[in-house]
C-alpha cells in the first residue's frame, strides 16, 4: 500500500506521544479499539479551568494510518475548547491525511477517542 | 528507488539465471519452440525430448518414475486436480475427506467446494507449534474416508509434516494420501519409494523455477485414478489436457535438477542465515518464533514481536520485502488463519512477520534486517499503549475493551 506524505510524516515523527496521569482531575482519557481488532488508541487531554485543552498525548497500537490520525488530532486539539474539540469529525482527519477508503475507519477510531476523552473528563468534574 | 531487500522466498523465488538461460532457448525460431505433441516433424520430437528430460528431472528429485509426473500450471492446479480428481472418481466409495486448518487456500477452498457438492470434510487442528500427527489422522479416518490431504511444509510457519508416518497410516487403512509439497522441494529430501504418498503437488516458482508451471505426482503402484478437471486433447494421459509449455517445463526440470544437486549446500547456508537472524532479535523482550522449534525448514522465520501491530511494523520495514499475516480485521488484510489455528492470542497474531530466506540472501541482508527490525520494534513499542500496559503489569485479557 502506498502511504500519503502526510501519513508518512506523522508516522515518522509522531507528535505528542506520551501518557498523563489518569487520576488527575484535569485529565480526560479515552481508550478505544481492542487488541483483537488490531487497533487500540489511547488519547489523553489536559483541560485548564477555562475549559481549554492545554495538552494532549496519545499512544496507538495499530496501523500507520491509525498512528497518524491520533498524532494529528493531538496537534489540533491543543488550544481548543472542549466544544471545539468535540466537533472534530473523522472526515476532517481523513481529508487532512488523504486516507484511502480502507483506512477511513482508522480516522473514525480517532474521532471516537476524542469523544471518549472528553466524556471521561466531564464525568470527573 | 532503492529496492527493498527480498526476504520473501516463501512467496516466490527469482528464477535461477542458469534456469532462465535454458528457458530462453525454448522460445524463438532458432530455439526449441515446437509443440511437444507434434508427431510428424523434428520440431515436435525435440520439444518432446526436452519435456521428457524435465519429467525425469522432476521424478528424480522425489525418487519416482517419470510416468508418475503430470504437468500442471502450478501447485494450485495440482491441488485441485488431486483433491477433486480423487473425490469425483472415488465418490462411490465414500464422501469423507480429511485435511487440516493450516493448509494453503488452494486445498482449503477446494475442500469447501467439495462440501458444496455434498462431500464431508474434517479439518484437523494443529498443536500450538503447528504439528499434525499421524495419530490424529488415524483417529479421524472413518469407514467412508477416501482422502487425506496435508501439506509437507507450511508456507507461513515452515513447520514440517511427518508424511512418512502419516503415509503408513493411510496406506494401512486404504485411504489415499495427497501431499502439497509446494514449499518443500529443494529444502527437504523427498523419497516416494519410502514415503507412502499417493499424490503430491509441486510448483517450480518456490524452487528457483518459473511461475505458472507445476506438476502432480500420481502413484502408479498402487495405481491411483483421477477424474480429469481440464478436458481437451488428452495430453498427460488424459489427466490434464492442454499444449505443454516447453520453456516452462524445461525451467521446472532444470530448477529441480539444481535443487537436487545443491540442496545440502543451500540448506547449510540458509540455516546459518536464519539462525543469525533469530540470534539478532531473540534477546528482545516478548519476541517469539512461531511454529515448532526443530521440526521446520531452515528458510522460514515467522516471528512475533508482541504489542506491535503487524501493518505498522511492515511500514517501518519498508526497506525489507517481508510478509505479515496481520492488519486489523476491518481493513482489507486479515490476521493469519494459520497463526489463529495454532491458538495464538490476538495481540501476538497481529504482530507477526514472516522472514523467508533463500539462495540469494546474504549475511549483510540479514544484518540489515536485524537492525531495521530492532529499531522498528523499539519505536513502535514507544508508541504502543499495550506495551505500556504490559510494562505496568496489566493483564490485557482482564481489560474491558470497547469493541467497535
Ligand atoms: C503450500 C502451497 N500450496 C500451494 C501454493 C500455490 O502454488 P501456485 O502459486 O504454484 O499455484 C503455494 C504458494 O503460493 C503454497 O505455498
Ligand atoms: S486501525 Fe485498522 S487498519 Fe488502521
Coordinates of C-alpha atoms and ligand atoms in Angstrom, one line a residue:
Chain A
X1 CA 0.0 0.0 0.0
X2 CA 1.3 3.5 -0.8
X3 CA 1.0 6.0 2.1
X4 CA 0.4 9.7 1.7
X5 CA 3.1 12.1 2.6
X6 CA 1.0 13.4 5.5
X7 CA 0.6 9.9 6.9
X8 CA 4.3 9.2 6.5
X9 CA 5.2 12.5 8.2
X10 CA 3.1 11.8 11.3
X11 CA 4.3 8.2 11.3
X12 CA 8.0 9.0 11.1
X13 CA 7.7 12.0 13.5
X14 CA 4.7 11.3 15.7
X15 CA 3.7 14.4 17.7
X16 CA 2.7 14.3 21.4
X17 CA 3.5 10.7 22.2
X18 CA 3.0 10.0 25.9
X19 CA 1.0 9.3 28.9
X20 CA -0.6 11.6 31.5
X21 CA -1.8 10.7 35.0
X22 CA -5.2 9.2 34.6
X23 CA -6.1 10.0 38.2
X24 CA -5.6 13.8 37.7
X25 CA -8.9 15.5 37.7
X26 CA -7.8 17.8 34.8
X27 CA -7.0 14.8 32.6
X28 CA -9.5 13.1 30.4
X29 CA -8.6 9.7 29.0
X30 CA -10.2 7.9 26.0
X31 CA -9.2 4.4 25.1
X32 CA -10.9 2.9 22.1
X33 CA -10.4 -0.2 20.0
X34 CA -9.3 -3.7 21.0
X35 CA -6.2 -5.8 20.6
X36 CA -8.3 -8.4 18.9
X37 CA -9.2 -5.9 16.2
X38 CA -5.6 -4.9 15.8
X39 CA -6.0 -1.4 17.0
X40 CA -6.0 0.3 20.4
X41 CA -5.9 4.1 20.7
X42 CA -5.3 6.0 24.0
X43 CA -5.9 9.7 23.8
X44 CA -5.5 12.0 26.8
X45 CA -6.3 15.7 27.2
X46 CA -5.4 18.1 30.0
X47 CA -8.0 20.7 30.4
X48 CA -7.5 24.0 32.3
X49 CA -10.0 25.9 34.4
X50 CA -11.2 27.9 31.4
X51 CA -12.2 24.7 29.6
X52 CA -9.3 24.9 27.2
X53 CA -7.3 21.9 26.2
X54 CA -3.7 22.7 27.3
X55 CA -2.1 19.5 26.4
X56 CA -2.9 16.3 24.5
X57 CA -1.0 13.0 24.4
X58 CA -1.6 9.7 22.6
X59 CA -0.3 6.2 22.2
X60 CA -1.6 4.0 19.5
X61 CA -1.3 0.3 18.7
X62 CA -2.4 0.0 15.1
X63 CA -1.6 0.6 11.5
X64 CA 0.3 3.7 10.3
X65 CA -2.9 5.5 9.4
X66 CA -4.3 5.0 12.9
X67 CA -1.0 6.3 14.4
X68 CA -1.1 9.3 12.1
X69 CA -4.7 10.0 12.8
X70 CA -4.1 10.1 16.6
X71 CA -0.9 12.1 16.2
X72 CA -2.7 14.7 14.1
X73 CA -5.7 15.2 16.4
X74 CA -3.4 15.8 19.4
X75 CA -1.9 18.7 17.4
X76 CA -5.3 20.0 16.5
X77 CA -6.8 19.8 20.0
X78 CA -4.2 21.8 21.8
X79 CA -5.6 25.2 22.4
X80 CA -9.2 24.2 21.5
X81 CA -12.1 24.4 23.9
X82 CA -13.8 21.1 24.7
X83 CA -16.7 22.1 22.4
X84 CA -14.4 22.8 19.5
X85 CA -12.6 19.5 20.0
X86 CA -15.9 17.7 20.2
X87 CA -16.7 19.0 16.7
X88 CA -13.7 17.3 15.1
X89 CA -15.0 14.7 12.6
X90 CA -13.4 11.7 11.1
X91 CA -13.8 13.3 7.7
X92 CA -11.6 16.3 8.7
X93 CA -8.9 13.8 9.7
X94 CA -9.2 11.5 6.6
X95 CA -9.1 14.6 4.4
X96 CA -6.1 16.1 6.0
X97 CA -4.2 12.8 5.8
X98 CA -5.6 11.8 2.4
X99 CA -6.6 8.4 3.7
X100 CA -7.8 5.8 1.2
X101 CA -11.3 4.2 1.7
X102 CA -10.0 1.1 3.5
X103 CA -8.3 3.4 6.1
X104 CA -11.3 5.6 6.9
X105 CA -12.1 3.6 9.9
X106 CA -8.7 4.5 11.4
X107 CA -9.9 8.1 11.4
X108 CA -13.2 7.0 12.9
X109 CA -11.3 5.5 15.7
X110 CA -9.5 8.8 16.4
X111 CA -12.9 10.6 16.4
X112 CA -14.2 8.0 18.9
X113 CA -11.1 8.5 21.0
X114 CA -11.6 12.3 21.2
X115 CA -15.3 11.8 22.3
X116 CA -14.2 9.2 24.9
X117 CA -11.6 11.5 26.3
X118 CA -14.0 14.5 26.5
X119 CA -16.6 12.3 28.1
X120 CA -14.1 10.9 30.6
X121 CA -13.0 14.4 31.6
X122 CA -16.6 15.7 32.0
X123 CA -17.5 12.7 34.1
X124 CA -14.8 13.7 36.6
X125 CA -16.0 17.2 37.1
Chain B
X1 CA 14.4 4.0 -6.0
X2 CA 16.5 1.6 -3.9
X3 CA 14.8 -1.8 -4.0
X4 CA 14.0 -3.4 -0.7
X5 CA 15.9 -6.5 0.4
X6 CA 14.0 -9.6 -0.7
X7 CA 13.2 -11.8 2.3
X8 CA 10.0 -13.3 0.9
X9 CA 11.3 -16.6 -0.6
X10 CA 8.2 -18.5 0.7
X11 CA 6.1 -16.3 -1.5
X12 CA 8.2 -16.9 -4.6
X13 CA 11.8 -17.1 -5.7
X14 CA 13.7 -15.4 -8.6
X15 CA 14.4 -17.8 -11.4
X16 CA 18.0 -19.1 -11.2
X17 CA 19.9 -17.5 -14.0
X18 CA 21.1 -20.9 -15.2
X19 CA 17.4 -21.9 -15.5
X20 CA 16.4 -18.7 -17.2
X21 CA 19.1 -19.4 -19.9
X22 CA 17.7 -22.8 -20.7
X23 CA 14.1 -21.5 -20.8
X24 CA 15.1 -18.8 -23.3
X25 CA 16.4 -21.5 -25.6
X26 CA 12.9 -22.8 -25.9
X27 CA 11.2 -19.8 -27.3
X28 CA 12.4 -18.3 -30.6
X29 CA 12.6 -19.7 -34.1
X30 CA 16.3 -20.6 -33.5
X31 CA 15.3 -22.4 -30.3
X32 CA 13.3 -25.4 -29.3
X33 CA 9.9 -23.9 -29.9
X34 CA 8.0 -26.9 -31.2
X35 CA 4.8 -28.4 -29.9
X36 CA 5.8 -31.5 -27.9
X37 CA 2.6 -33.2 -29.2
X38 CA 3.6 -32.8 -32.9
X39 CA 4.5 -36.2 -34.0
X40 CA 5.2 -35.5 -37.7
X41 CA 8.4 -33.5 -37.6
X42 CA 11.6 -32.8 -35.8
X43 CA 10.4 -29.6 -34.1
X44 CA 7.9 -31.7 -32.2
X45 CA 10.3 -34.5 -31.4
X46 CA 12.9 -32.1 -30.0
X47 CA 10.3 -30.4 -27.8
X48 CA 9.0 -33.7 -26.6
X49 CA 12.6 -34.8 -25.7
X50 CA 13.1 -31.7 -23.7
X51 CA 9.8 -32.2 -21.9
X52 CA 10.6 -35.8 -21.1
X53 CA 14.0 -34.9 -19.9
X54 CA 12.4 -32.4 -17.5
X55 CA 9.9 -35.0 -16.4
X56 CA 12.8 -37.2 -15.4
X57 CA 14.5 -34.4 -13.5
X58 CA 11.3 -33.8 -11.5
X59 CA 10.9 -37.5 -10.9
X60 CA 14.5 -37.9 -9.8
X61 CA 14.2 -35.2 -7.1
X62 CA 11.5 -37.3 -5.4
X63 CA 12.7 -40.7 -6.4
X64 CA 9.6 -41.5 -8.5
X65 CA 9.0 -42.9 -12.0
X66 CA 8.8 -40.2 -14.7
X67 CA 5.5 -41.7 -15.8
X68 CA 4.1 -40.7 -12.4
X69 CA 4.5 -36.9 -13.2
X70 CA 1.7 -34.9 -14.7
X71 CA 2.4 -31.3 -15.7
X72 CA 0.1 -28.6 -14.5
X73 CA 0.1 -24.8 -14.2
X74 CA 1.3 -24.8 -10.6
X75 CA 0.6 -26.1 -7.2
X76 CA -2.9 -24.6 -7.1
X77 CA -3.9 -26.6 -10.1
X78 CA -2.2 -29.7 -8.8
X79 CA -4.1 -29.5 -5.5
X80 CA -7.4 -29.0 -7.4
X81 CA -6.7 -31.9 -9.7
X82 CA -5.6 -34.2 -6.9
X83 CA -8.5 -33.5 -4.5
X84 CA -11.3 -33.0 -6.9
X85 CA -9.9 -35.7 -9.2
X86 CA -10.0 -38.3 -6.4
X87 CA -13.3 -37.1 -4.9
X88 CA -15.0 -37.3 -8.3
X89 CA -13.5 -40.7 -9.2
X90 CA -14.0 -42.4 -5.8
X91 CA -17.2 -40.8 -4.5
X92 CA -19.0 -44.1 -4.6
X93 CA -16.5 -45.5 -2.1
X94 CA -17.2 -42.7 0.3
X95 CA -17.5 -38.9 0.7
X96 CA -15.3 -38.1 3.6
X97 CA -12.1 -36.1 3.2
X98 CA -9.5 -35.2 5.9
X99 CA -7.3 -32.1 5.8
X100 CA -6.1 -29.5 8.4
X101 CA -6.9 -25.9 9.4
X102 CA -3.4 -24.7 8.3
X103 CA -3.5 -25.8 4.7
X104 CA -3.0 -23.4 1.8
X105 CA -6.1 -21.9 0.4
X106 CA -5.6 -24.0 -2.7
X107 CA -6.5 -27.0 -0.6
X108 CA -9.0 -25.4 1.8
X109 CA -11.1 -23.7 -0.9
X110 CA -11.1 -26.9 -3.0
X111 CA -12.4 -28.7 0.0
X112 CA -15.0 -26.0 0.6
X113 CA -16.2 -26.5 -3.0
X114 CA -16.4 -30.3 -2.5
X115 CA -18.5 -29.6 0.7
X116 CA -20.9 -27.7 -1.5
X117 CA -21.0 -30.8 -3.8
X118 CA -22.0 -33.0 -0.8
X119 CA -18.7 -34.2 0.5
X120 CA -17.9 -34.0 4.2
X121 CA -14.6 -32.6 5.3
X122 CA -12.8 -32.9 8.6
X123 CA -10.3 -30.0 9.3
X124 CA -7.7 -31.2 11.8
X125 CA -6.4 -28.8 14.5
X126 CA -2.7 -28.5 14.7
X127 CA -0.8 -28.4 18.0
X128 CA 0.2 -24.9 19.2
X129 CA 3.5 -25.4 17.4
X130 CA 1.8 -26.4 14.1
X131 CA 2.1 -30.2 14.1
X132 CA -0.4 -32.6 12.6
X133 CA 0.4 -36.1 13.8
X134 CA -0.1 -39.5 12.3
X135 CA -2.1 -40.4 15.4
X136 CA -4.6 -37.6 14.8
X137 CA -5.0 -38.7 11.2
X138 CA -5.6 -42.3 12.3
X139 CA -8.3 -41.2 14.8
X140 CA -10.0 -39.1 12.1
X141 CA -10.3 -41.8 9.5
X142 CA -13.7 -43.3 9.1
X143 CA -15.3 -46.1 7.1
X144 CA -16.2 -43.6 4.3
X145 CA -12.9 -41.6 4.2
X146 CA -11.4 -41.6 0.7
X147 CA -8.6 -39.0 1.0
X148 CA -6.3 -37.3 3.4
X149 CA -4.7 -34.1 2.2
X150 CA -1.9 -32.4 4.2
X151 CA 0.9 -30.1 3.3
X152 CA 4.6 -31.2 3.6
X153 CA 5.9 -27.8 4.7
X154 CA 3.6 -25.0 5.9
X155 CA 4.1 -21.8 3.9
X156 CA 3.6 -19.4 6.8
X157 CA 5.4 -21.1 9.6
X158 CA 7.7 -23.5 7.9
X159 CA 6.7 -26.5 10.0
X160 CA 7.3 -29.9 8.5
X161 CA 4.6 -32.7 8.5
X162 CA 5.8 -36.2 9.0
X163 CA 4.5 -37.6 5.7
X164 CA 6.2 -40.9 6.1
X165 CA 4.5 -41.7 9.4
X166 CA 1.1 -40.5 8.0
X167 CA 1.6 -42.5 4.8
X168 CA 1.9 -45.6 6.9
X169 CA -1.5 -44.9 8.5
X170 CA -3.3 -44.0 5.3
X171 CA -1.9 -46.9 3.3
X172 CA -2.8 -49.4 6.1
X173 CA -6.4 -48.0 6.1
X174 CA -6.6 -47.9 2.3
X175 CA -7.2 -44.2 2.2
X176 CA -5.4 -42.1 -0.4
X177 CA -2.9 -39.6 0.8
X178 CA -2.2 -36.3 -1.0
X179 CA 0.6 -34.0 0.0
X180 CA 1.1 -30.4 -1.1
X181 CA 4.9 -30.2 -1.4
X182 CA 5.0 -26.7 -3.0
X183 CA 7.2 -25.4 -0.1
X184 CA 9.4 -28.4 0.4
X185 CA 11.2 -29.2 -2.9
X186 CA 14.9 -28.2 -2.6
X187 CA 14.5 -27.9 1.2
X188 CA 13.8 -31.4 2.3
X189 CA 14.7 -34.7 0.8
X190 CA 11.7 -36.5 -0.6
X191 CA 11.8 -40.2 -1.3
X192 CA 8.5 -41.5 -2.6
X193 CA 9.9 -45.0 -2.7
X194 CA 9.9 -44.8 1.1
X195 CA 7.1 -42.4 1.9
X196 CA 3.7 -43.9 1.0
X197 CA 2.2 -40.9 -0.7
X198 CA -0.3 -41.3 -3.5
X199 CA -0.4 -37.8 -4.8
X200 CA 2.0 -34.9 -4.4
X201 CA 1.7 -31.3 -5.7
X202 CA 4.6 -29.3 -6.8
X203 CA 5.3 -25.9 -8.3
X204 CA 8.5 -24.5 -9.8
X205 CA 8.4 -21.0 -8.6
X206 CA 9.3 -21.6 -4.9
X207 CA 12.4 -23.5 -6.1
X208 CA 14.0 -21.0 -8.4
X209 CA 12.0 -22.0 -11.4
X210 CA 9.4 -20.0 -13.3
X211 CA 5.8 -19.2 -12.2
X212 CA 2.9 -20.8 -14.0
X213 CA 4.3 -24.4 -14.1
X214 CA 3.8 -27.2 -11.7
X215 CA 3.3 -31.0 -11.5
X216 CA 1.3 -33.6 -9.8
X217 CA 2.8 -36.9 -8.8
X218 CA 0.2 -39.7 -9.3
X219 CA 1.3 -43.0 -8.0
X220 CA 1.3 -46.0 -10.3
X221 CA 1.9 -48.6 -7.7
X222 CA -0.6 -48.7 -6.1
X223 CA -2.4 -47.2 -9.0
X224 CA -4.3 -44.0 -8.3
X225 CA -7.1 -42.9 -10.6
X226 CA -8.3 -39.4 -11.1
X227 CA -11.1 -37.7 -12.9
X228 CA -9.7 -35.0 -15.2
X229 CA -10.6 -31.5 -14.4
X230 CA -9.5 -29.9 -17.7
X231 CA -10.6 -31.7 -20.8
X232 CA -9.3 -31.4 -24.3
X233 CA -6.7 -33.0 -26.5
X234 CA -6.0 -35.8 -24.0
X235 CA -2.5 -34.7 -23.1
X236 CA -0.8 -36.2 -20.0
X237 CA -2.7 -39.4 -20.4
X238 CA -6.0 -37.6 -20.3
X239 CA -5.4 -36.3 -16.8
X240 CA -4.6 -32.8 -17.9
X241 CA -5.2 -31.6 -21.4
X242 CA -3.5 -28.6 -23.0
X243 CA -0.4 -28.0 -25.1
X244 CA 2.7 -28.4 -22.9
X245 CA 4.6 -25.2 -22.2
X246 CA 8.1 -26.5 -23.2
X247 CA 10.0 -23.5 -21.9
X248 CA 8.2 -23.6 -18.5
X249 CA 8.6 -27.3 -18.2
X250 CA 12.3 -27.1 -19.1
X251 CA 12.6 -24.4 -16.5
X252 CA 11.0 -26.5 -13.8
X253 CA 13.1 -29.6 -14.7
X254 CA 16.3 -27.6 -14.6
X255 CA 15.3 -25.9 -11.3
X256 CA 14.6 -29.2 -9.7
X257 CA 17.9 -30.7 -11.0
X258 CA 19.8 -27.9 -9.5
X259 CA 17.8 -28.3 -6.3
X260 CA 18.8 -31.9 -6.1
X261 CA 22.4 -31.1 -6.8
X262 CA 22.7 -28.1 -4.4
X263 CA 20.2 -28.8 -1.7
X264 CA 22.7 -29.6 1.0
X265 CA 24.9 -26.7 0.4
X266 CA 21.9 -24.3 0.1
X267 CA 20.4 -25.6 3.3
X268 CA 23.6 -25.2 5.3
X269 CA 23.9 -21.6 4.2
X270 CA 20.3 -20.8 4.8
X271 CA 20.2 -22.4 8.2
X272 CA 23.2 -20.3 9.2
X273 CA 21.5 -17.2 8.0
X274 CA 18.2 -17.8 9.7
X275 CA 20.0 -18.6 12.9
X276 CA 21.8 -15.4 12.6
X277 CA 18.5 -13.5 12.1
X278 CA 16.9 -15.2 15.2
X279 CA 20.0 -14.6 17.3
X280 CA 19.9 -11.0 16.3
X281 CA 16.4 -10.4 17.7
X282 CA 15.7 -13.0 20.2
X283 CA 17.2 -11.2 23.2
X284 CA 14.4 -8.5 22.9
X285 CA 11.6 -8.9 25.3
X286 CA 8.4 -10.6 24.1
X287 CA 9.7 -11.9 20.8
X288 CA 8.7 -15.4 19.7
X289 CA 9.5 -17.7 16.9
X290 CA 6.2 -19.3 15.7
X291 CA 6.0 -23.0 14.9
X292 CA 7.9 -26.0 16.1
X293 CA 11.4 -25.1 17.1
X294 CA 13.1 -28.0 15.3
X295 CA 10.6 -29.7 13.0
X296 CA 10.8 -27.0 10.5
X297 CA 12.7 -25.9 7.3
X298 CA 15.6 -23.5 7.7
X299 CA 14.5 -20.7 5.4
X300 CA 11.3 -19.7 7.3
X301 CA 11.4 -17.4 10.3
X302 CA 7.9 -16.4 11.4
X303 CA 8.5 -14.1 14.3
X304 CA 6.0 -12.3 16.6
X305 CA 7.0 -9.0 18.1
X306 CA 4.4 -8.8 20.8
X307 CA 2.5 -5.5 21.4
X308 CA 3.5 -4.1 18.0
X309 CA 0.9 -4.2 15.2
X310 CA 2.0 -6.0 12.0
X311 CA 0.9 -3.5 9.4
X312 CA 2.7 -0.6 11.2
X313 CA 5.7 -2.9 11.6
X314 CA 5.7 -3.6 7.8
X315 CA 5.5 0.2 7.3
X316 CA 8.7 0.6 9.3
X317 CA 10.3 -2.2 7.4
X318 CA 9.7 -0.7 4.0
X319 CA 13.3 -1.5 3.2
X320 CA 12.6 -5.2 3.6
X321 CA 10.3 -7.2 1.4
X322 CA 8.7 -9.4 4.0
X323 CA 5.1 -10.5 4.6
X324 CA 2.8 -10.2 7.5
X325 CA -0.4 -12.0 8.3
X326 CA -1.7 -9.0 10.0
X327 CA -3.6 -5.7 10.0
X328 CA -6.8 -5.0 11.7
X329 CA -9.9 -7.0 10.9
X330 CA -11.8 -4.2 9.5
X331 CA -9.3 -3.4 6.8
X332 CA -8.5 -5.4 3.7
X333 CA -5.9 -7.6 5.4
X334 CA -6.9 -10.3 7.8
X335 CA -4.9 -11.8 10.7
X336 CA -3.4 -15.1 9.6
X337 CA -5.8 -18.0 9.9
X338 CA -2.7 -20.2 10.3
X339 CA -1.5 -18.4 13.4
X340 CA -5.0 -18.4 14.8
X341 CA -5.3 -22.1 14.2
X342 CA -2.2 -22.5 16.5
X343 CA -4.3 -21.0 19.2
X344 CA -2.2 -17.8 19.3
X345 CA -3.8 -14.8 21.1
X346 CA -4.8 -11.9 19.0
X347 CA -2.1 -9.4 20.1
X348 CA 0.5 -11.9 19.1
X349 CA -1.2 -13.0 15.9
X350 CA -1.3 -9.3 14.9
X351 CA 2.4 -8.8 15.5
X352 CA 3.9 -11.5 13.3
X353 CA 6.3 -11.1 10.4
X354 CA 7.4 -13.9 8.1
X355 CA 11.0 -13.6 7.0
X356 CA 11.9 -16.2 4.4
X357 CA 15.5 -16.7 3.4
X358 CA 16.7 -18.2 0.2
X359 CA 19.5 -19.0 -2.2
X360 CA 20.5 -15.4 -2.9
X361 CA 20.2 -14.0 0.6
X362 CA 23.5 -12.6 2.0
X363 CA 24.8 -12.1 5.5
X364 CA 24.6 -8.3 5.0
X365 CA 20.9 -8.7 4.1
X366 CA 20.3 -10.4 7.4
X367 CA 22.3 -7.9 9.4
X368 CA 20.2 -5.0 7.9
X369 CA 17.0 -6.9 8.6
X370 CA 18.0 -7.3 12.2
X371 CA 18.9 -3.7 12.7
X372 CA 15.7 -2.4 10.9
X373 CA 13.5 -4.8 12.9
X374 CA 15.0 -3.9 16.2
X375 CA 14.7 -0.2 15.6
X376 CA 11.1 -0.5 14.3
X377 CA 10.0 -2.6 17.3
X378 CA 11.6 -0.2 19.8
X379 CA 10.0 2.8 18.1
X380 CA 6.5 1.2 17.8
X381 CA 6.6 -0.1 21.4
X382 CA 7.3 3.5 22.5
X383 CA 4.0 4.3 20.7
X384 CA 2.0 1.3 21.9
X385 CA -0.5 1.6 24.8
X386 CA -0.4 -2.2 25.0
X387 CA 3.3 -2.2 25.7
X388 CA 2.7 0.4 28.4
X389 CA 0.1 -1.7 30.0
X390 CA 2.2 -4.8 29.8
X391 CA 5.1 -2.9 31.4
X392 CA 2.7 -1.7 34.1
X393 CA 1.7 -5.3 34.8
X394 CA -1.8 -5.0 33.4
X395 CA -3.3 -8.3 32.3
X396 CA -4.7 -7.4 28.8
X397 CA -7.2 -10.2 29.0
X398 CA -8.8 -8.6 32.0
X399 CA -9.4 -5.3 30.3
X400 CA -12.9 -4.5 29.1
X401 CA -12.2 -3.4 25.5
X402 CA -14.6 -1.1 23.8
X403 CA -15.5 -3.2 20.8
X404 CA -16.2 -1.3 17.6
Ligands
LIG1 C1 1.8 -24.7 0.2 C2 1.4 -24.0 -1.0 N1 0.5 -24.6 -1.8 C3 0.1 -24.0 -3.0 C4 0.7 -22.8 -3.4 C5 0.2 -22.3 -4.7 O1 1.1 -22.5 -5.7 P1 1.0 -21.9 -7.2 O2 1.3 -20.5 -7.0 O3 2.0 -22.6 -8.0 O4 -0.4 -22.2 -7.7 C6 1.6 -22.2 -2.6 C7 2.2 -20.9 -2.9 O5 1.6 -19.9 -3.1 C8 2.0 -22.8 -1.4 O6 2.8 -22.2 -0.6
LIG2 S1 -6.7 0.9 12.6 FE1 -7.4 -0.8 11.4 S2 -6.3 -0.6 9.6 FE2 -5.9 1.2 10.6

